[in-house]
Structures are given as C-alpha cells and as structure tokens.
Tab-separated table of C-alpha atoms in Angstrom:
chain	number	residue	atom	x	y	z
A	1	MET	CA	-2.308	7.716	8.480
A	2	PRO	CA	0.293	8.776	5.935
A	3	VAL	CA	-0.029	6.289	3.118
A	4	ASP	CA	3.663	5.583	2.631
A	5	HIS	CA	5.373	2.270	2.039
A	6	TYR	CA	4.770	0.409	5.320
A	7	GLU	CA	3.887	3.583	7.194
A	8	ASN	CA	0.300	2.333	7.448
A	9	PHE	CA	1.597	-0.385	9.759
A	10	PRO	CA	-0.295	0.069	13.075
A	11	VAL	CA	2.843	-0.230	15.224
A	12	ALA	CA	1.945	2.428	17.743
A	13	SER	CA	-1.801	2.572	17.184
A	14	PHE	CA	-3.870	3.064	20.301
A	15	LEU	CA	-6.267	0.529	18.775
A	16	LEU	CA	-3.692	-2.257	18.631
A	17	PRO	CA	-4.036	-4.759	21.523
A	18	ARG	CA	-0.967	-4.652	23.743
A	19	ARG	CA	-0.475	-8.399	23.325
A	20	LEU	CA	0.115	-7.906	19.602
A	21	VAL	CA	2.476	-4.924	19.802
A	22	PRO	CA	5.724	-6.977	19.999
A	23	ALA	CA	4.599	-9.133	17.068
A	24	VAL	CA	3.677	-6.178	14.870
A	25	GLU	CA	6.919	-4.399	15.779
A	26	ALA	CA	8.942	-7.478	14.789
A	27	ILE	CA	7.158	-7.781	11.433
A	28	TYR	CA	7.469	-4.045	10.822
A	29	ALA	CA	11.203	-4.082	11.572
A	30	PHE	CA	11.699	-6.814	8.999
A	31	ALA	CA	9.618	-5.084	6.320
A	32	ARG	CA	11.001	-1.609	6.939
A	33	SER	CA	14.658	-2.657	7.025
A	34	ALA	CA	14.324	-4.820	3.914
A	35	ASP	CA	12.565	-1.992	2.085
A	36	ASP	CA	15.407	0.341	3.042
A	37	LEU	CA	17.940	-2.125	1.637
A	38	ALA	CA	16.195	-1.858	-1.715
A	39	ASP	CA	15.650	1.906	-1.677
A	40	GLU	CA	17.892	3.878	0.636
A	41	GLY	CA	21.561	4.874	0.517
A	42	ASP	CA	23.921	4.702	-2.437
A	43	ALA	CA	24.559	0.953	-2.688
A	44	LYS	CA	24.832	-0.546	-6.158
A	45	PRO	CA	22.036	-2.815	-7.416
A	46	ALA	CA	24.162	-5.946	-6.986
A	47	GLU	CA	24.869	-4.999	-3.375
A	48	ARG	CA	21.179	-4.414	-2.682
A	49	LEU	CA	20.215	-7.768	-4.172
A	50	SER	CA	22.937	-9.507	-2.191
A	51	ALA	CA	21.678	-7.975	1.056
A	52	LEU	CA	18.106	-9.042	0.274
A	53	HIS	CA	19.345	-12.528	-0.553
A	54	ALA	CA	20.872	-12.661	2.935
A	55	TYR	CA	17.406	-11.885	4.325
A	56	GLU	CA	16.023	-14.809	2.351
A	57	GLU	CA	18.676	-17.078	3.796
A	58	ALA	CA	17.702	-15.962	7.293
A	59	LEU	CA	14.078	-16.849	6.514
A	60	ASP	CA	15.270	-20.233	5.261
A	61	ARG	CA	16.947	-20.851	8.633
A	62	ILE	CA	13.743	-19.887	10.421
A	63	ALA	CA	11.816	-22.283	8.179
A	64	ARG	CA	14.221	-25.066	9.181
A	65	GLN	CA	13.764	-24.042	12.825
A	66	GLU	CA	17.473	-23.317	13.130
A	67	THR	CA	18.869	-20.741	15.553
A	68	VAL	CA	19.394	-17.277	14.076
A	69	SER	CA	21.906	-14.979	15.717
A	70	ASP	CA	20.708	-11.636	14.377
A	71	PRO	CA	18.441	-10.049	17.049
A	72	MET	CA	15.878	-8.817	14.507
A	73	PHE	CA	15.464	-12.262	12.965
A	74	ALA	CA	15.502	-13.917	16.394
A	75	ARG	CA	12.520	-11.768	17.419
A	76	LEU	CA	10.819	-12.496	14.120
A	77	ALA	CA	11.371	-16.250	14.522
A	78	ALA	CA	9.778	-16.142	17.969
A	79	VAL	CA	6.740	-14.286	16.629
A	80	ILE	CA	6.361	-16.671	13.674
A	81	ALA	CA	6.474	-19.647	16.040
A	82	LYS	CA	4.125	-18.146	18.628
A	83	PHE	CA	1.418	-17.124	16.152
A	84	GLN	CA	2.107	-19.869	13.603
A	85	LEU	CA	2.505	-17.286	10.854
A	86	PRO	CA	3.021	-18.461	7.274
A	87	LEU	CA	6.441	-17.697	5.822
A	88	LYS	CA	5.262	-17.018	2.283
A	89	PRO	CA	4.237	-13.391	2.999
A	90	PHE	CA	7.788	-12.634	4.176
A	91	TYR	CA	9.300	-14.169	1.046
A	92	ASP	CA	6.773	-12.244	-1.058
A	93	LEU	CA	7.873	-8.971	0.505
A	94	LEU	CA	11.497	-9.709	-0.337
A	95	SER	CA	10.480	-10.607	-3.878
A	96	ALA	CA	8.837	-7.188	-4.287
A	97	PHE	CA	11.854	-5.383	-2.839
A	98	LYS	CA	14.165	-7.181	-5.277
A	99	GLN	CA	11.820	-6.162	-8.070
A	100	ASP	CA	12.200	-2.524	-6.999
A	101	VAL	CA	15.930	-2.860	-7.612
A	102	GLU	CA	15.509	-4.375	-11.063
A	103	THR	CA	12.257	-3.000	-12.512
A	104	THR	CA	11.484	0.642	-13.283
A	105	ARG	CA	8.463	0.348	-15.617
A	106	TYR	CA	5.231	-1.668	-15.649
A	107	ALA	CA	3.518	-2.380	-18.941
A	108	ARG	CA	0.025	-3.230	-17.707
A	109	TYR	CA	-2.236	-2.581	-14.731
A	110	GLU	CA	-2.143	-6.310	-13.995
A	111	ASP	CA	1.645	-6.066	-13.660
A	112	VAL	CA	1.295	-3.308	-11.071
A	113	LEU	CA	-1.288	-5.343	-9.161
A	114	ASP	CA	1.091	-8.314	-9.196
A	115	TYR	CA	3.700	-6.097	-7.562
A	116	CYS	CA	1.129	-4.914	-4.990
A	117	ALA	CA	0.246	-8.534	-4.242
A	118	ARG	CA	3.804	-8.975	-2.978
A	119	SER	CA	4.707	-5.510	-1.694
A	120	ALA	CA	1.522	-4.645	0.223
A	121	ASN	CA	-0.925	-7.526	0.505
A	122	PRO	CA	1.363	-9.653	2.727
A	123	VAL	CA	1.085	-6.994	5.436
A	124	GLY	CA	-2.688	-7.345	5.604
A	125	LEU	CA	-2.473	-11.128	5.465
A	126	LEU	CA	-0.068	-11.245	8.405
A	127	MET	CA	-2.291	-8.916	10.422
A	128	LEU	CA	-5.289	-11.178	9.768
A	129	HIS	CA	-3.279	-14.159	10.964
A	130	LEU	CA	-2.335	-12.315	14.158
A	131	TYR	CA	-6.027	-11.720	14.817
A	132	GLY	CA	-6.989	-15.286	13.826
A	133	ALA	CA	-9.214	-13.972	11.045
A	134	ALA	CA	-7.487	-15.128	7.845
A	135	ASP	CA	-10.395	-16.806	6.087
A	136	GLU	CA	-10.879	-16.619	2.318
A	137	GLU	CA	-13.368	-13.750	2.297
A	138	ASN	CA	-11.328	-11.641	4.713
A	139	VAL	CA	-8.102	-12.227	2.783
A	140	ARG	CA	-9.789	-11.209	-0.477
A	141	ASP	CA	-10.984	-7.895	0.969
A	142	SER	CA	-7.702	-7.285	2.794
A	143	ASP	CA	-5.842	-7.731	-0.495
A	144	ALA	CA	-8.074	-5.100	-2.113
A	145	ILE	CA	-7.469	-2.613	0.712
A	146	CYS	CA	-3.706	-3.173	0.792
A	147	SER	CA	-3.325	-2.979	-2.989
A	148	ALA	CA	-5.375	0.218	-3.003
A	149	LEU	CA	-3.123	1.716	-0.324
A	150	GLN	CA	-0.064	0.862	-2.401
A	151	LEU	CA	-1.614	2.406	-5.511
A	152	ILE	CA	-2.487	5.541	-3.539
A	153	ASN	CA	1.151	5.773	-2.501
A	154	PHE	CA	2.171	5.564	-6.162
A	155	LEU	CA	-0.253	8.370	-7.065
A	156	GLN	CA	1.072	10.523	-4.217
A	157	ASP	CA	4.690	9.900	-5.097
A	158	VAL	CA	4.852	10.179	-8.878
A	159	ALA	CA	7.386	13.010	-8.550
A	160	ILE	CA	9.486	11.191	-5.928
A	161	ASP	CA	9.501	7.966	-7.935
A	162	GLN	CA	10.385	9.892	-11.089
A	163	GLN	CA	13.535	11.158	-9.356
A	164	LYS	CA	14.428	7.503	-8.725
A	165	GLU	CA	13.769	6.853	-12.439
A	166	ARG	CA	10.765	4.707	-11.601
A	167	ILE	CA	7.238	4.901	-12.969
A	168	TYR	CA	4.555	2.774	-11.334
A	169	LEU	CA	1.697	4.073	-13.480
A	170	PRO	CA	1.002	1.455	-16.165
A	171	MET	CA	2.590	2.273	-19.511
A	172	GLU	CA	-0.627	1.180	-21.235
A	173	ASP	CA	-2.470	3.965	-19.387
A	174	LEU	CA	0.112	6.582	-20.358
A	175	THR	CA	-0.283	5.523	-23.980
A	176	ARG	CA	-4.081	5.554	-23.738
A	177	PHE	CA	-4.095	9.129	-22.429
A	178	ALA	CA	-1.219	10.280	-24.659
A	179	VAL	CA	1.012	11.207	-21.716
A	180	SER	CA	4.744	11.001	-22.221
A	181	PRO	CA	6.915	10.278	-19.155
A	182	ALA	CA	9.253	12.992	-20.379
A	183	ALA	CA	6.420	15.534	-20.235
A	184	PHE	CA	5.002	14.770	-16.788
A	185	GLU	CA	5.709	18.243	-15.400
A	186	ARG	CA	5.250	20.375	-18.497
A	187	PRO	CA	2.333	22.837	-18.319
A	188	GLU	CA	1.180	21.952	-21.838
A	189	ALA	CA	0.705	18.329	-20.747
A	190	HIS	CA	-1.450	19.173	-17.725
A	191	GLY	CA	-4.809	18.480	-19.380
A	192	LYS	CA	-3.783	15.011	-20.482
A	193	TRP	CA	-2.093	14.381	-17.139
A	194	SER	CA	-5.245	15.364	-15.242
A	195	ALA	CA	-7.332	13.018	-17.386
A	196	LEU	CA	-4.903	10.171	-16.717
A	197	MET	CA	-4.846	10.801	-12.980
A	198	ARG	CA	-8.628	11.170	-12.834
A	199	PHE	CA	-8.858	7.661	-14.276
A	200	GLU	CA	-6.235	6.245	-11.881
A	201	VAL	CA	-7.872	7.837	-8.826
A	202	ALA	CA	-11.329	6.533	-9.779
A	203	ARG	CA	-10.055	3.002	-10.327
A	204	THR	CA	-8.124	3.015	-7.065
A	205	ARG	CA	-11.119	4.344	-5.148
A	206	ALA	CA	-13.277	1.561	-6.562
A	207	LEU	CA	-10.692	-1.009	-5.469
A	208	MET	CA	-10.584	0.406	-1.943
A	209	LEU	CA	-14.369	0.412	-1.667
A	210	SER	CA	-14.520	-3.199	-2.860
A	211	GLY	CA	-12.491	-4.269	0.184
A	212	ALA	CA	-14.021	-1.839	2.680
A	213	PRO	CA	-16.735	-4.238	3.963
A	214	LEU	CA	-13.942	-6.060	5.803
A	215	ALA	CA	-13.735	-3.128	8.227
A	216	LEU	CA	-17.401	-3.654	9.127
A	217	ARG	CA	-17.208	-7.427	9.218
A	218	LEU	CA	-14.305	-7.627	11.681
A	219	ARG	CA	-15.254	-6.858	15.255
A	220	GLY	CA	-13.354	-4.985	17.912
A	221	ARG	CA	-10.161	-3.005	17.547
A	222	ILE	CA	-9.067	-4.436	14.217
A	223	GLY	CA	-12.362	-3.331	12.681
A	224	TRP	CA	-11.924	0.224	13.911
A	225	GLU	CA	-8.288	0.196	12.795
A	226	LEU	CA	-9.388	-0.811	9.316
A	227	ARG	CA	-12.110	1.834	9.222
A	228	LEU	CA	-9.463	4.485	9.793
A	229	VAL	CA	-7.149	2.933	7.210
A	230	VAL	CA	-9.892	2.815	4.583
A	231	GLN	CA	-11.126	6.340	5.267
A	232	GLY	CA	-7.556	7.652	5.391
A	233	GLY	CA	-6.813	6.182	1.986
A	234	LEU	CA	-10.028	7.578	0.503
A	235	ARG	CA	-9.233	10.982	1.984
A	236	ILE	CA	-5.784	10.987	0.355
A	237	LEU	CA	-7.484	10.421	-3.001
A	238	GLU	CA	-9.672	13.459	-2.311
A	239	CYS	CA	-6.547	15.469	-1.499
A	240	ILE	CA	-5.067	14.464	-4.867
A	241	GLU	CA	-8.244	15.649	-6.554
A	242	ALA	CA	-8.193	18.892	-4.552
A	243	VAL	CA	-4.830	19.909	-6.050
A	244	ASN	CA	-6.166	19.098	-9.527
A	245	TYR	CA	-3.807	16.098	-9.690
A	246	ASP	CA	-0.709	18.317	-9.633
A	247	VAL	CA	1.323	16.065	-7.342
A	248	PHE	CA	4.564	17.565	-8.654
A	249	ARG	CA	4.254	20.893	-6.853
A	250	ARG	CA	2.635	19.578	-3.698
A	251	ARG	CA	2.558	16.016	-2.404
A	252	PRO	CA	-0.948	15.482	-1.010
A	253	LYS	CA	-0.908	14.472	2.629
A	254	LEU	CA	-3.253	14.437	5.584
A	255	GLU	CA	-3.519	17.509	7.816
A	256	LYS	CA	-5.244	17.909	11.202
A	257	ARG	CA	-8.549	18.854	9.572
A	258	ASP	CA	-8.408	15.714	7.444
A	259	TRP	CA	-8.095	13.570	10.555
A	260	LEU	CA	-11.334	14.996	11.937
A	261	ILE	CA	-13.055	14.082	8.674
A	262	ILE	CA	-11.533	10.594	8.743
A	263	PHE	CA	-12.668	9.899	12.309
A	264	TRP	CA	-16.183	11.184	11.582
A	265	ARG	CA	-16.482	9.063	8.439
A	266	ALA	CA	-15.114	6.018	10.263
A	267	LEU	CA	-17.838	6.414	12.879
A	268	ARG	CA	-20.503	6.695	10.178
A	269	MET	CA	-19.331	3.772	8.057
A	270	SER	CA	-22.125	1.351	7.245
A	271	ARG	CA	-22.885	-1.205	4.554
A	272	LYS	CA	-25.511	1.139	3.141
A	273	ASN	CA	-23.029	4.019	2.870
A	274	LEU	CA	-20.451	1.772	1.215
A	275	ARG	CA	-23.005	0.510	-1.322
A	276	GLN	CA	-23.955	4.079	-2.191
A	277	GLU	CA	-20.312	5.143	-2.565
A	278	THR	CA	-19.552	2.091	-4.662
A	279	GLN	CA	-22.452	2.803	-7.011
A	280	VAL	CA	-21.217	6.365	-7.480
A	281	ASN	CA	-17.569	5.406	-7.997
A	282	THR	CA	-17.663	2.261	-10.122
A	283	ALA	CA	-17.782	4.132	-13.422
A	284	PHE	CA	-14.282	5.186	-14.451
A	285	PRO	CA	-13.738	8.358	-16.506
A	286	PRO	CA	-13.705	7.476	-20.201
A	287	SER	CA	-10.437	7.116	-22.071
A	288	PRO	CA	-9.759	9.741	-24.717
A	289	THR	CA	-10.437	8.931	-28.333
A	290	LEU	CA	-7.054	8.491	-29.961
C-alpha cells in the first residue's frame, strides 16, 4: 500500500467484493483525474481552476439528474444513483484540488487538517457508504485514518512538494522547532529537522491509532482491508524513522519485507494491542525551548 494521493484506493484489492469494483473504479477515476488537473502537466493556474470548475458543473448536472455526455461522469452518475451516494464528498475533493492550485503554505496544524478533511476524508466516507456502514462513529474513525494517511504522504513527500514550491508541514511547527524552509536540506539543520519530524511522526501515529478501532469494528472484507491500510500507514512511519527522517535522500516506501510485517500485524490486531500502542504513542516529543 503505497501511501500516495489516492493510491490507497482499493481499486484492484483482492479483498474488495466484485460487486463494488465498478463503483470504486468510477469514484477513483473521478478523484485521480481531478487530482491530475490540479497537479500534473504545465497548465497555468487559471487553466487548472477552469478545468476543475468544469468538473463542478458536471457534478451540478448529476445533482439535477440531468444527462451527462462524458463517459467518466456518466459512469459516476450511475454509481451515485445506484448506491445513493452523497454528492458533498465529491465537491469537497474538488475544493481541496483547487486549494492545491492556490495555496502553498499552511499556518497551523488545524489548517492542514481542514485540507485533509476535503482531500482525503471523502474517500473513506464514500467507501463507508458503499458498504452501508456510514454511521457517526464509523465516519469519525474513518476521518482519522484518512487524515493520517494524507499526513503520512506529506511526511514522505517533503522533498517532492518542495520542488513544487509547496510546504504542507504547519508553519507554526517550523517556527517552534526553528527550522527554516530554506534550510530543509542543509546538513547543519539536520538536528532541528529530525526533532521537527519526530514530533510530526508521533502526532500522525497517534491520529492513525485513534481511528484504528474501525478496522476491528467492521466485519468482513472491509475490516481486513482497513487493517492492511492502518498497518501499512504505521509501517511507513517506521520507515521514515528508520532513515532518521532524512526524506530528502531517500523517499521511504514499502518493500517486500515490509508487506510480510504488515500482513502479520494485521492478523494480530486486537483492541488490547491498539490500547497498548496508543498508550505508548500518545505523548509527543517535547518542543524545544526557544
């Protein structure tokens, strides 16, 4: 499970019921193509926003139950009607993609979480609706898992995002740990950078563990799918720690050996284990004295 933007979508998962494959593929196609409009190619910001606005207009037509000619949106409309999916998650995704075009810095952690609530959480919400399991408790835990996955992606991709002139780490955290964006890769800044990343990893791990009980609460394939997602995300955090937070020279990713660990941990997941992990990981590393 590479924790990339939308790559945690279980499109081809052997755990996904065959009856849901067309629906998940239709949702994925929408999310992936819209994300590419915001990020890929050499289009100017105004062109990207215009293209995303066209996606919004297509959603508007679906909401009015009008015929849409584009094959991708026609498939999506059929899925929305069949499973009675809410439209808000789709609009939220587009809102986050437009924000990627316009916003390159986030002042506070709450601002980053607000972005995650629109860029990642809608995916989990839609999956819960497909499984008929979108109650309040499940949505709360799904939001925690999805936001944690998005944050893990940010921690993996600091160097990639920097090349795009984006920083998703909260500016308040950089200030707290005396890390300058201009000095991310300088050897003399490594100690401060490691302290910052240690804090970010611990907070993200705690967020993931807070939502992990959902994987035990949901029965059947979706529960096992979530166990793998949770353990995959936690393993990526361990990989970041293993390279001493130097994500500039090597982007942490899962190898074959990691998958064996993930499967074993997924099999062993229990409420007792999660409580123990949560107790160990709820204390964040202290901020430096400035």
